[in-house]
PDB file of C-alpha atoms and ligand atoms in Angstrom:
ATOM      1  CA  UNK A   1     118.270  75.125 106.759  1.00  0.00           C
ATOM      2  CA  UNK A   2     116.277  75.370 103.337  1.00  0.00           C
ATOM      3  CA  UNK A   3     114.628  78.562 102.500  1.00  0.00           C
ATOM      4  CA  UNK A   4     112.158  76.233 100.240  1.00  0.00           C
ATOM      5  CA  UNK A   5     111.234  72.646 101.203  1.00  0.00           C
ATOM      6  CA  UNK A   6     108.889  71.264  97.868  1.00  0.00           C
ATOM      7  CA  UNK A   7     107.858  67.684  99.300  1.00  0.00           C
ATOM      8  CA  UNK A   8     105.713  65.621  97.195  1.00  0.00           C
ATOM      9  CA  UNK A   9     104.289  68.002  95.608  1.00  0.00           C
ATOM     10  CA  UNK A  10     101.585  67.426  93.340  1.00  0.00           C
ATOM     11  CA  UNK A  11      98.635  68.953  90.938  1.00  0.00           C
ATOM     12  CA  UNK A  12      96.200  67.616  89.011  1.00  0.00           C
ATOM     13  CA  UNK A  13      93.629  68.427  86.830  1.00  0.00           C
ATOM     14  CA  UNK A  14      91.255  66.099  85.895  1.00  0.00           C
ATOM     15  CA  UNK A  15      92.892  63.129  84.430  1.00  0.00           C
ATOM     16  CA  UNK A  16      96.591  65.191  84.016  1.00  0.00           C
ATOM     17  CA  UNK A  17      98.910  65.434  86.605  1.00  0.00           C
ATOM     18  CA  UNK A  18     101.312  68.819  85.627  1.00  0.00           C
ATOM     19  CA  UNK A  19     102.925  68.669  89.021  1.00  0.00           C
ATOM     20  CA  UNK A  20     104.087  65.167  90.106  1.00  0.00           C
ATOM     21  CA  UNK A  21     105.054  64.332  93.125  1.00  0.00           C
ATOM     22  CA  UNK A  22     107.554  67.155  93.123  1.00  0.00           C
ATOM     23  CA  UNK A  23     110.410  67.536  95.741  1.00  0.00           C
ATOM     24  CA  UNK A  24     112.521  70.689  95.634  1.00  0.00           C
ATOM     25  CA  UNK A  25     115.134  72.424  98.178  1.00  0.00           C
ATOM     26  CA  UNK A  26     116.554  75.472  97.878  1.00  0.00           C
ATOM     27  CA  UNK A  27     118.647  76.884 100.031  1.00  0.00           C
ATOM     28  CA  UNK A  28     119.872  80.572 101.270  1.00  0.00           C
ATOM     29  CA  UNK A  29     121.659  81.882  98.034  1.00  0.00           C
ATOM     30  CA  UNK A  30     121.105  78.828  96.054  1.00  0.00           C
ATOM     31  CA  UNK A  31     120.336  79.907  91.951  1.00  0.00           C
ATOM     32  CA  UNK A  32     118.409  76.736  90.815  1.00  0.00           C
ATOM     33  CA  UNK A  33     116.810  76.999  87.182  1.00  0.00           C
ATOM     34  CA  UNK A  34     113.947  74.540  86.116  1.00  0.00           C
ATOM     35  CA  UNK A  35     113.962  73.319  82.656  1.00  0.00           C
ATOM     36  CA  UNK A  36     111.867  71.312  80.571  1.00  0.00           C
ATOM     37  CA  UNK A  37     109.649  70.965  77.606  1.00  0.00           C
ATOM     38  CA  UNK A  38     106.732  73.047  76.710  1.00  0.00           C
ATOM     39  CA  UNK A  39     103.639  72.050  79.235  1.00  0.00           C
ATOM     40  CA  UNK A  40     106.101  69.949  81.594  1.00  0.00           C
ATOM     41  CA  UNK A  41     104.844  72.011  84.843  1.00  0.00           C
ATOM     42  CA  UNK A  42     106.965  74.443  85.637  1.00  0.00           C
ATOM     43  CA  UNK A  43     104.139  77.130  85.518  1.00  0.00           C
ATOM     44  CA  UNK A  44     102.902  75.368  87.658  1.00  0.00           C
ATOM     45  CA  UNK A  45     104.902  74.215  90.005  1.00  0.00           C
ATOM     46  CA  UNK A  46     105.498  78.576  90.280  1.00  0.00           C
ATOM     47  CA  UNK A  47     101.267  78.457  91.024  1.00  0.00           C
ATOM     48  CA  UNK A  48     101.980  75.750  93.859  1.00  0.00           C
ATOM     49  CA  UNK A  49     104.839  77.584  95.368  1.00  0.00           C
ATOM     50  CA  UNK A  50     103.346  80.870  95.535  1.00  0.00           C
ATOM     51  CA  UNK A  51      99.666  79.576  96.551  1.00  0.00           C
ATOM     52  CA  UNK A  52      97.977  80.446  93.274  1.00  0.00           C
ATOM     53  CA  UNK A  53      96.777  77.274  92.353  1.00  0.00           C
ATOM     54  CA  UNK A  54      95.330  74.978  95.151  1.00  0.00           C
ATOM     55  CA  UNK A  55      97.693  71.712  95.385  1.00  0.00           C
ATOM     56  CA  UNK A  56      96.359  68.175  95.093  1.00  0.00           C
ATOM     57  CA  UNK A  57      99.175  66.312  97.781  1.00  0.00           C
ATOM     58  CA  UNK A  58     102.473  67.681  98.908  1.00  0.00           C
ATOM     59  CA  UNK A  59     104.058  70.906 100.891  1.00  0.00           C
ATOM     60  CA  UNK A  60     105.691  73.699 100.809  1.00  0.00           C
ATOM     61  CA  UNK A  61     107.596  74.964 102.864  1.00  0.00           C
ATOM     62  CA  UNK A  62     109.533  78.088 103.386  1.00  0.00           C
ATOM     63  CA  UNK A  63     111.359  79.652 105.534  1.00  0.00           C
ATOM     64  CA  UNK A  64     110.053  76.421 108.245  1.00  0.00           C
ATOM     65  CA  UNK A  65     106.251  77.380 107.867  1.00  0.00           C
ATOM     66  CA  UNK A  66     104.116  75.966 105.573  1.00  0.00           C
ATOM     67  CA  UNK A  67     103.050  78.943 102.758  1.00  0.00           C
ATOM     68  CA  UNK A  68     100.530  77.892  99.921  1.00  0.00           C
ATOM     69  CA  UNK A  69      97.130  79.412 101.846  1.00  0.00           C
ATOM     70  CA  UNK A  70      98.750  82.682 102.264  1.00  0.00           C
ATOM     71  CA  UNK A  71      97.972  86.100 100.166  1.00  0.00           C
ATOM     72  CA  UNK A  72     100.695  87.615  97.583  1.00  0.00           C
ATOM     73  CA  UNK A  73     101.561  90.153 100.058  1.00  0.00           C
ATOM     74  CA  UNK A  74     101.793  88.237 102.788  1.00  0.00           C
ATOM     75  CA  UNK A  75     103.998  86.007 100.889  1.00  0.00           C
ATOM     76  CA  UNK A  76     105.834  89.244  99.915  1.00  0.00           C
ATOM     77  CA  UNK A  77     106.752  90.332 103.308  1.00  0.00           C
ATOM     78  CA  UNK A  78     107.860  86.898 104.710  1.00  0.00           C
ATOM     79  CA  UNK A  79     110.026  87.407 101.755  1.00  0.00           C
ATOM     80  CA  UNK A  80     109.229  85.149  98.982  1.00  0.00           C
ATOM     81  CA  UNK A  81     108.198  87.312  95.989  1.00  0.00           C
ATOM     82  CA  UNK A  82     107.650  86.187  91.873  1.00  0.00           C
ATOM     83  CA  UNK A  83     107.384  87.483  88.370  1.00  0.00           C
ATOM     84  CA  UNK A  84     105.301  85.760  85.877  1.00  0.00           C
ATOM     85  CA  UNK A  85     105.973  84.465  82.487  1.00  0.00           C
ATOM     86  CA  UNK A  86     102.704  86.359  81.286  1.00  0.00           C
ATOM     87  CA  UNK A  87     102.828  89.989  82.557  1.00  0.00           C
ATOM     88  CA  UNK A  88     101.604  91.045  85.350  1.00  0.00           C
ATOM     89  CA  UNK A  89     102.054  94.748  85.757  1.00  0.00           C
ATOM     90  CA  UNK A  90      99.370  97.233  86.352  1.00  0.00           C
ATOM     91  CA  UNK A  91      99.006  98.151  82.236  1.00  0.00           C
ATOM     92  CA  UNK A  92      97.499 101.762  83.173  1.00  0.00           C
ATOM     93  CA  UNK A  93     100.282 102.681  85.709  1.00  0.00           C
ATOM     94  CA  UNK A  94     103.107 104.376  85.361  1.00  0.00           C
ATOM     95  CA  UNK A  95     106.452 102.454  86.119  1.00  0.00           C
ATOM     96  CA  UNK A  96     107.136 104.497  89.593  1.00  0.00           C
ATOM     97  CA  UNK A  97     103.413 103.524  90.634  1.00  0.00           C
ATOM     98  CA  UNK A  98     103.605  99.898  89.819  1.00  0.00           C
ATOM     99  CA  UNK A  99     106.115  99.817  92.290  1.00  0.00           C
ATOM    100  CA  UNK A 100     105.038 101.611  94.390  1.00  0.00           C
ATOM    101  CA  UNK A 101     102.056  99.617  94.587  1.00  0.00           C
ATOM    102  CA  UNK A 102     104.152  96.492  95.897  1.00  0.00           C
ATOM    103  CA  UNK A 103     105.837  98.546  98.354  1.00  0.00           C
ATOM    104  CA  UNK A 104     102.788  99.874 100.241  1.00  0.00           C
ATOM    105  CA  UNK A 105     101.002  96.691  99.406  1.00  0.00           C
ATOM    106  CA  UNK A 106     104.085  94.443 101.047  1.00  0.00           C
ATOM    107  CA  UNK A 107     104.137  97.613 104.166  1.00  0.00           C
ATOM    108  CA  UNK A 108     101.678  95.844 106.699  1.00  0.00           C
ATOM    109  CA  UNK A 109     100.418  99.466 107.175  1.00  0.00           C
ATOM    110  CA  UNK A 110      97.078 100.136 107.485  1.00  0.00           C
ATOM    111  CA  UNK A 111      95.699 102.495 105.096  1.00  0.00           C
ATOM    112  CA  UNK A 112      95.576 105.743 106.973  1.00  0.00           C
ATOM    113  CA  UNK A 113      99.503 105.602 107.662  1.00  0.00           C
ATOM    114  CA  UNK A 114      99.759 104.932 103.756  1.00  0.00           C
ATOM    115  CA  UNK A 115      99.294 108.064 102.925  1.00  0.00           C
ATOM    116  CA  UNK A 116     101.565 110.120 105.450  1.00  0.00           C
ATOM    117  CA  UNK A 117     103.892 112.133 103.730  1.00  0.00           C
ATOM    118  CA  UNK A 118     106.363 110.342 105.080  1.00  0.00           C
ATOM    119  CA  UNK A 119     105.783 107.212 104.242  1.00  0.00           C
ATOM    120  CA  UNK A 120     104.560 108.271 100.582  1.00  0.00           C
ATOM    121  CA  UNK A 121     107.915 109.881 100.409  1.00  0.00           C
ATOM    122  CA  UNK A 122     109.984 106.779 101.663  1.00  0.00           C
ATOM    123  CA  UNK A 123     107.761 104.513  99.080  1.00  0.00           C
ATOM    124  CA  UNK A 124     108.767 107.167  96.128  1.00  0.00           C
ATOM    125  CA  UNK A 125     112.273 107.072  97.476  1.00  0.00           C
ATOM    126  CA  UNK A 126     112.390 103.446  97.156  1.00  0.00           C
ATOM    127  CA  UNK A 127     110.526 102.904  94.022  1.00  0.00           C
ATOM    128  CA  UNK A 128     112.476 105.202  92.166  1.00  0.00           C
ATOM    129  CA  UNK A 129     116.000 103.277  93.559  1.00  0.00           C
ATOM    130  CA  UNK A 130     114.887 100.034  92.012  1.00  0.00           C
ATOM    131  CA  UNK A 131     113.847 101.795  88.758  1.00  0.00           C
ATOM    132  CA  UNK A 132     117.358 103.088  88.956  1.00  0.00           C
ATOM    133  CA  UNK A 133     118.716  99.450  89.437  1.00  0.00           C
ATOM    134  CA  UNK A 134     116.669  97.668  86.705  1.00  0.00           C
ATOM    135  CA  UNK A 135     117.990 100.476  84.434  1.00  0.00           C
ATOM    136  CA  UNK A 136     114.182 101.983  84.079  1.00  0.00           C
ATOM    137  CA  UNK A 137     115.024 105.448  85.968  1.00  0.00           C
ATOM    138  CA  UNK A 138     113.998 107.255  83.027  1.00  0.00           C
ATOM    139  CA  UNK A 139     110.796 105.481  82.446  1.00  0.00           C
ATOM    140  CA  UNK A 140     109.757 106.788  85.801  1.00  0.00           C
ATOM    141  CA  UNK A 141     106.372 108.043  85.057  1.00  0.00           C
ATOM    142  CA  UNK A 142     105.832 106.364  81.381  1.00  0.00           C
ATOM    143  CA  UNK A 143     102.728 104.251  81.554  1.00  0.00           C
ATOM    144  CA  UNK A 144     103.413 100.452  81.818  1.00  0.00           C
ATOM    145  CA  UNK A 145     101.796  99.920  78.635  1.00  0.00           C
ATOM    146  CA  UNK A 146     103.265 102.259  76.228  1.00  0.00           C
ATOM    147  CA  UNK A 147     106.905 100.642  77.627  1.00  0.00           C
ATOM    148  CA  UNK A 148     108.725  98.067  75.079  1.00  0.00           C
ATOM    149  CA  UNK A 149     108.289  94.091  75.961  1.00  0.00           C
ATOM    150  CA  UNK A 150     111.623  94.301  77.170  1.00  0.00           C
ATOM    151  CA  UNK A 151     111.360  97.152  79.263  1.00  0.00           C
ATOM    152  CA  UNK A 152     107.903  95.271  80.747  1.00  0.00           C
ATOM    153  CA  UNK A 153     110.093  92.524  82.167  1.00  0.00           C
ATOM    154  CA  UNK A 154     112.344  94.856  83.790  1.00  0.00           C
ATOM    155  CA  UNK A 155     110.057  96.461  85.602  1.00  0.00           C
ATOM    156  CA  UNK A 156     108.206  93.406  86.576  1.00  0.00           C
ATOM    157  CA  UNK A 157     111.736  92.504  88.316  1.00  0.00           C
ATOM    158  CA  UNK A 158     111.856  95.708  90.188  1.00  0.00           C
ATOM    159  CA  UNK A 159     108.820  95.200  91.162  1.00  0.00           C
ATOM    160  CA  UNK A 160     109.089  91.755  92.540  1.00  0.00           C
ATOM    161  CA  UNK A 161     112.623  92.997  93.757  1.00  0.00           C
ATOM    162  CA  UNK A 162     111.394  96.363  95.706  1.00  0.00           C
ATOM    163  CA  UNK A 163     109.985  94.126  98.524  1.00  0.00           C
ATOM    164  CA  UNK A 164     113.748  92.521  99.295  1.00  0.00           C
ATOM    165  CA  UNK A 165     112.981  89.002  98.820  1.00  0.00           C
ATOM    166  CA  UNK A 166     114.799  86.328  99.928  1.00  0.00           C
ATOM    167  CA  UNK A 167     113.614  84.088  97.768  1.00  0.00           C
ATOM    168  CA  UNK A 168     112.958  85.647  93.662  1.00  0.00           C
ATOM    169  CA  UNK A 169     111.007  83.496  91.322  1.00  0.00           C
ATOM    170  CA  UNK A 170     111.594  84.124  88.053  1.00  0.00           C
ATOM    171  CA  UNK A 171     109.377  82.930  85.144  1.00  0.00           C
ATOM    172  CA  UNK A 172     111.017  83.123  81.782  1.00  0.00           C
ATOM    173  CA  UNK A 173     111.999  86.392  82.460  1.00  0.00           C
ATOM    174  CA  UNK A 174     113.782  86.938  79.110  1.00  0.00           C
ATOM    175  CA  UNK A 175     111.361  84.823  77.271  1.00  0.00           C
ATOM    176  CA  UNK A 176     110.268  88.214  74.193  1.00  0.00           C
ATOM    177  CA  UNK A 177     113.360  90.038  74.491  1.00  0.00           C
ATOM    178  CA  UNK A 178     116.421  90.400  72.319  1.00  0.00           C
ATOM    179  CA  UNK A 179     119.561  89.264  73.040  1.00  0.00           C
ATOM    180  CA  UNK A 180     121.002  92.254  74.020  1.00  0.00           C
ATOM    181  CA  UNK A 181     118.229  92.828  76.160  1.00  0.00           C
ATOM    182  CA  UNK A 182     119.079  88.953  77.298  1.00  0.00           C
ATOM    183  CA  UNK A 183     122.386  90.013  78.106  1.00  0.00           C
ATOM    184  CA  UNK A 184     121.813  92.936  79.910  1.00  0.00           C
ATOM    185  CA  UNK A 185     119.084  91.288  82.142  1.00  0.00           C
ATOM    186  CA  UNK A 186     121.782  88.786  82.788  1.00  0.00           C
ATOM    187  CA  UNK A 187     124.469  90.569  83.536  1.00  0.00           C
ATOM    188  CA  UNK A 188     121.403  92.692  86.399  1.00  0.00           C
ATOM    189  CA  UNK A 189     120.928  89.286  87.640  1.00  0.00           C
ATOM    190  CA  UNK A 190     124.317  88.799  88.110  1.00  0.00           C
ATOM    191  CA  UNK A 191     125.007  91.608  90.004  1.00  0.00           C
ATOM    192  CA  UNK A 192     122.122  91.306  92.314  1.00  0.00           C
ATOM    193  CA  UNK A 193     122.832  87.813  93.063  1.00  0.00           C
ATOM    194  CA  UNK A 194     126.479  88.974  93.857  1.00  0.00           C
ATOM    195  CA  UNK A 195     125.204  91.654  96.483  1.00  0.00           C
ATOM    196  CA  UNK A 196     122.720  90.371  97.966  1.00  0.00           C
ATOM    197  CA  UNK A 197     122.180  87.118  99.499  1.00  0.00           C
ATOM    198  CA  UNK A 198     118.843  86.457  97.740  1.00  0.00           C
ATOM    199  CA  UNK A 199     118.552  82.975  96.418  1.00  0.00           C
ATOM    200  CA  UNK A 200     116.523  83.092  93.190  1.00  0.00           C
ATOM    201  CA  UNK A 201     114.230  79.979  91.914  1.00  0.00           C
ATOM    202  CA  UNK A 202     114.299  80.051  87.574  1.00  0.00           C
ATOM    203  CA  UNK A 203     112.174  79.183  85.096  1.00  0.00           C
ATOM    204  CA  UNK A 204     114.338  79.494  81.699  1.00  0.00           C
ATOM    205  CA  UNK A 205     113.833  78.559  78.197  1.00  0.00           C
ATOM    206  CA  UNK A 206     117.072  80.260  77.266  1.00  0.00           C
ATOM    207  CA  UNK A 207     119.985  77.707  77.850  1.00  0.00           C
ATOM    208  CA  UNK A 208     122.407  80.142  77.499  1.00  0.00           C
ATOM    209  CA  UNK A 209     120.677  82.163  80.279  1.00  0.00           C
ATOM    210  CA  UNK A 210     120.105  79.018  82.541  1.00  0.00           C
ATOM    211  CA  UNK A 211     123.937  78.111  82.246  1.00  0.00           C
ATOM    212  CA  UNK A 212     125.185  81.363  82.495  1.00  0.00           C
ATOM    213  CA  UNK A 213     123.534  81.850  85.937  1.00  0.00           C
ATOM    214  CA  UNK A 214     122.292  78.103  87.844  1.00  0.00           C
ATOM    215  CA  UNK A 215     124.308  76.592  90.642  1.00  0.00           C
ATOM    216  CA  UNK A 216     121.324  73.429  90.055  1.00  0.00           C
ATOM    217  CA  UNK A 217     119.309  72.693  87.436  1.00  0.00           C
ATOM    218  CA  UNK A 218     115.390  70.567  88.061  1.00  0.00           C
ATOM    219  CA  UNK A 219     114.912  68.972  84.556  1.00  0.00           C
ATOM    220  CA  UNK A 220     110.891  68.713  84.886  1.00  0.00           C
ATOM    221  CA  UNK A 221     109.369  65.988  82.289  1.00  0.00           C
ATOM    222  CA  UNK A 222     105.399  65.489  81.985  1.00  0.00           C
ATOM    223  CA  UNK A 223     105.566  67.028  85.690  1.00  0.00           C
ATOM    224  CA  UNK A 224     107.620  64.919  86.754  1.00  0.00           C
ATOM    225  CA  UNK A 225     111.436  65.786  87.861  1.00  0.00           C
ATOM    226  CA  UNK A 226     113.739  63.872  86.009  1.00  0.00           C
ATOM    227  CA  UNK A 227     117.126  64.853  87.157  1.00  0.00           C
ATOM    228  CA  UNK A 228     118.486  68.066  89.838  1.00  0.00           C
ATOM    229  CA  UNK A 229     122.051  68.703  90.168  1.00  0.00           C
ATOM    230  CA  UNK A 230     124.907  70.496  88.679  1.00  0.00           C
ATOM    231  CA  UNK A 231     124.746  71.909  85.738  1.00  0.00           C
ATOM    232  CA  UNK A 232     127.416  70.309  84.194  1.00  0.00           C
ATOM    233  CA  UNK A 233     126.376  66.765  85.622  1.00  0.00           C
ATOM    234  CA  UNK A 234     122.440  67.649  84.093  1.00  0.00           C
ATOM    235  CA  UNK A 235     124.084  68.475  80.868  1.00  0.00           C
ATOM    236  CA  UNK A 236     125.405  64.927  80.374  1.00  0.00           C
ATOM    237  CA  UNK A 237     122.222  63.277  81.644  1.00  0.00           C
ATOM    238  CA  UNK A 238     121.136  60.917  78.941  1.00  0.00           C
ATOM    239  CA  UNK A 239     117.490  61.109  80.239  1.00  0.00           C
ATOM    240  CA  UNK A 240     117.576  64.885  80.069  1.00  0.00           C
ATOM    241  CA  UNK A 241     118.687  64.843  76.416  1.00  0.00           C
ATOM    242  CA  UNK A 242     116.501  62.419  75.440  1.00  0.00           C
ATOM    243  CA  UNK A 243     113.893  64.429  77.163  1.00  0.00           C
ATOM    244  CA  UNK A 244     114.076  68.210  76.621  1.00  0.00           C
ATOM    245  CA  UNK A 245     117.837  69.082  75.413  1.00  0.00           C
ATOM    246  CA  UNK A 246     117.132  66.865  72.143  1.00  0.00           C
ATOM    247  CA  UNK A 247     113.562  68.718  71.543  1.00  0.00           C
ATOM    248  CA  UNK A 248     114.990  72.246  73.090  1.00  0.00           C
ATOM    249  CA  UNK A 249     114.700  73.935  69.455  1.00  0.00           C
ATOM    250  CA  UNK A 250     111.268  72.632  68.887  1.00  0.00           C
ATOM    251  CA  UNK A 251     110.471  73.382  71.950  1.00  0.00           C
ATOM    252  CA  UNK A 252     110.908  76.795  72.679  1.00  0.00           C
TER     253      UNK A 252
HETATM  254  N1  ATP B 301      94.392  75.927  84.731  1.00  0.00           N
HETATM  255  C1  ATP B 301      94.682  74.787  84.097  1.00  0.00           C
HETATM  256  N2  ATP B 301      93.734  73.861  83.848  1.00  0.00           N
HETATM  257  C2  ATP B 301      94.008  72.711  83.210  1.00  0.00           C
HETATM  258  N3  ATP B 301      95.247  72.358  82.778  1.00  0.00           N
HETATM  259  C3  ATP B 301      96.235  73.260  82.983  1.00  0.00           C
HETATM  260  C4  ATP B 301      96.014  74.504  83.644  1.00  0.00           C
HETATM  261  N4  ATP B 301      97.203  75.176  83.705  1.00  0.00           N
HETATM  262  C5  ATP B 301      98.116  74.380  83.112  1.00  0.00           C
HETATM  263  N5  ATP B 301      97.534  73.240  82.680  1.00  0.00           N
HETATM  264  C6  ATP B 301      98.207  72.132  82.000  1.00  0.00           C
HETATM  265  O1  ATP B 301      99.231  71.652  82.876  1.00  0.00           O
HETATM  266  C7  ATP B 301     100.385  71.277  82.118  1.00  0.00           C
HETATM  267  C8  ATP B 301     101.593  72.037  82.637  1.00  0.00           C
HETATM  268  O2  ATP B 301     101.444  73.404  82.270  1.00  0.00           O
HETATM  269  P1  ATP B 301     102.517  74.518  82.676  1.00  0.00           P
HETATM  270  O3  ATP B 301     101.972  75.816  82.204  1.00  0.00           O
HETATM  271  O4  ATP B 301     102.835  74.369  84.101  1.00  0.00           O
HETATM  272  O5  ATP B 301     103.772  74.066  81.815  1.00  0.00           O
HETATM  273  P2  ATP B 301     105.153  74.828  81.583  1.00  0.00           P
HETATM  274  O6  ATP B 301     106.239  73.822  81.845  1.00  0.00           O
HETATM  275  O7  ATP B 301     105.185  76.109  82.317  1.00  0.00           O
HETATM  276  O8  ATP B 301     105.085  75.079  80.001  1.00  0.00           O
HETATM  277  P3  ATP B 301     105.699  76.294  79.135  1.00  0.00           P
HETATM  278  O9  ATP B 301     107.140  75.948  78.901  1.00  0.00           O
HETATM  279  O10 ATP B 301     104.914  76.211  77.859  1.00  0.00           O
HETATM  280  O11 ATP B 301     105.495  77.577  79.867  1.00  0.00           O
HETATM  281  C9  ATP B 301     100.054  71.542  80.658  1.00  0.00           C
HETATM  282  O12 ATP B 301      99.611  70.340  80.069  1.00  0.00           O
HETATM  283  C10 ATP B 301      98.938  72.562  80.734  1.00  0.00           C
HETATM  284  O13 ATP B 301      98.093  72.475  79.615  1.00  0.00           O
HETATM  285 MG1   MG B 302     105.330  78.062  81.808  1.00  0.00          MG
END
């Protein structure tokens, strides 16, 4: 069975239509990047999957129930979970309390249980593991925004990782950072993917990054998709080139 069934899925505003009558699967494990121009949807095709934005037709379904009414941290602990291509961290936090924050907010405790030593304990325990993983340990209690653009996106990951989801959407997550930072996040993503058996949904500017890690590429196109398969078959596609490979280095 899918972990995500996209089926017709559409969004308009006003006279433009950014999401087009959309269909996406992805399945348990599955690493599926979504490419296209500047302004071809993919933003928002993110929005419609994680309930964000309000869809005009279509569904989405994951996991066999339909998703896009339900809360972030709902979302979170049925285990679909997202970064964003703008940041979304808590800038006055520190990295250990940002996520922390999506631990006890992902918990279904109520508040009073929060703040047992226990579980404040457990939620340290864990934030501090997926600091560790992202390569942030030492930026443990550094405020989010005194940390480096790079180091940002990291954390956002750990944070979107700390609730185990089994299903990761990723927006741009290397778009601002070097390429050694680029390498380096690819090479986490690697070994995540590799011990886990999350399946991960990719927005990606960086072809190099999108090659290096799809199993399928969506090739999105005025919100409309254009061509989904392998990514040596998507390479190839004339209507792909035409469309985004031939305008990539504008593009981006
Ligand atoms: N809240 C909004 N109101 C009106 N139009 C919007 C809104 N959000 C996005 N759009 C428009 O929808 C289209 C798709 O935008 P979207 O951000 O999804 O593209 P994208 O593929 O993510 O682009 P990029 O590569 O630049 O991130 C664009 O024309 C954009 O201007
Ligand atoms: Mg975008």
């Amino acid at each position: 069975m899918s972990l995500l069934e996209c089926v017709g899925l559409t969004k308009s505003w006003g006279a433009l239509t950014a999401v087009d009558n959309v269909d996406i699967s992805v399945k348990p494990r599955d690493v599926v990047a979504v490419i296209g121009p500047n302004g071809a949807g993919k933003s928002t095709l993110f929005d419609l999957i994680a309930g964000c934005v309000g869809k005009t037709a279509g569904r989405v379904l994951f996991c066999g129930s339909q998703v896009e009414h339900l809360p972030d941290e709902t979302l979170a602990r049925r285990g679909l979970s997202r970064t964003y291509q703008i940041t979304s961290l808590f800038q006055e936090l520190t990295a250990l309390e940002n996520v922390r924050l999506a631990l006890q907010a992902s918990s279904n405790r109520r508040l009073r249980p929060m703040f047992s030593r226990d579980f404040v304990l457990q939620t340290e325990s864990d934030a501090t593991y997926w600091l560790d993983r992202v390569g942030l340990r030492s930026h443990r209690d550094v405020v989010a925004k005194t940390m480096s653009h790079g180091d940002q996106r990291l954390l956002e990951i750990a944070v979107a990782l700390a609730v185990k989801p089994k299903l990761l959407l990723l927006d741009e997550p290397t778009q601002g950072m070097s390429l050694e930072e680029t390498r380096s996040t690819v090479a986490l993503l690697k070994s995540l993917l590799d011990e886990g058996d999350m399946a991960v949904l990719l927005v990606e500017h960086d072809l190099d990054v999108v090659f290096g890690l799809a199993h399928r590429i969506v090739v999105l196109d005025r919100g409309k998709k254009i061509a989904d398969g392998l990514p040596s078959d998507v390479r190839e596609d004339p209507a792909v080139q035409q469309a985004y490979l031939g305008t990539h280095h504008a593009a981006s």
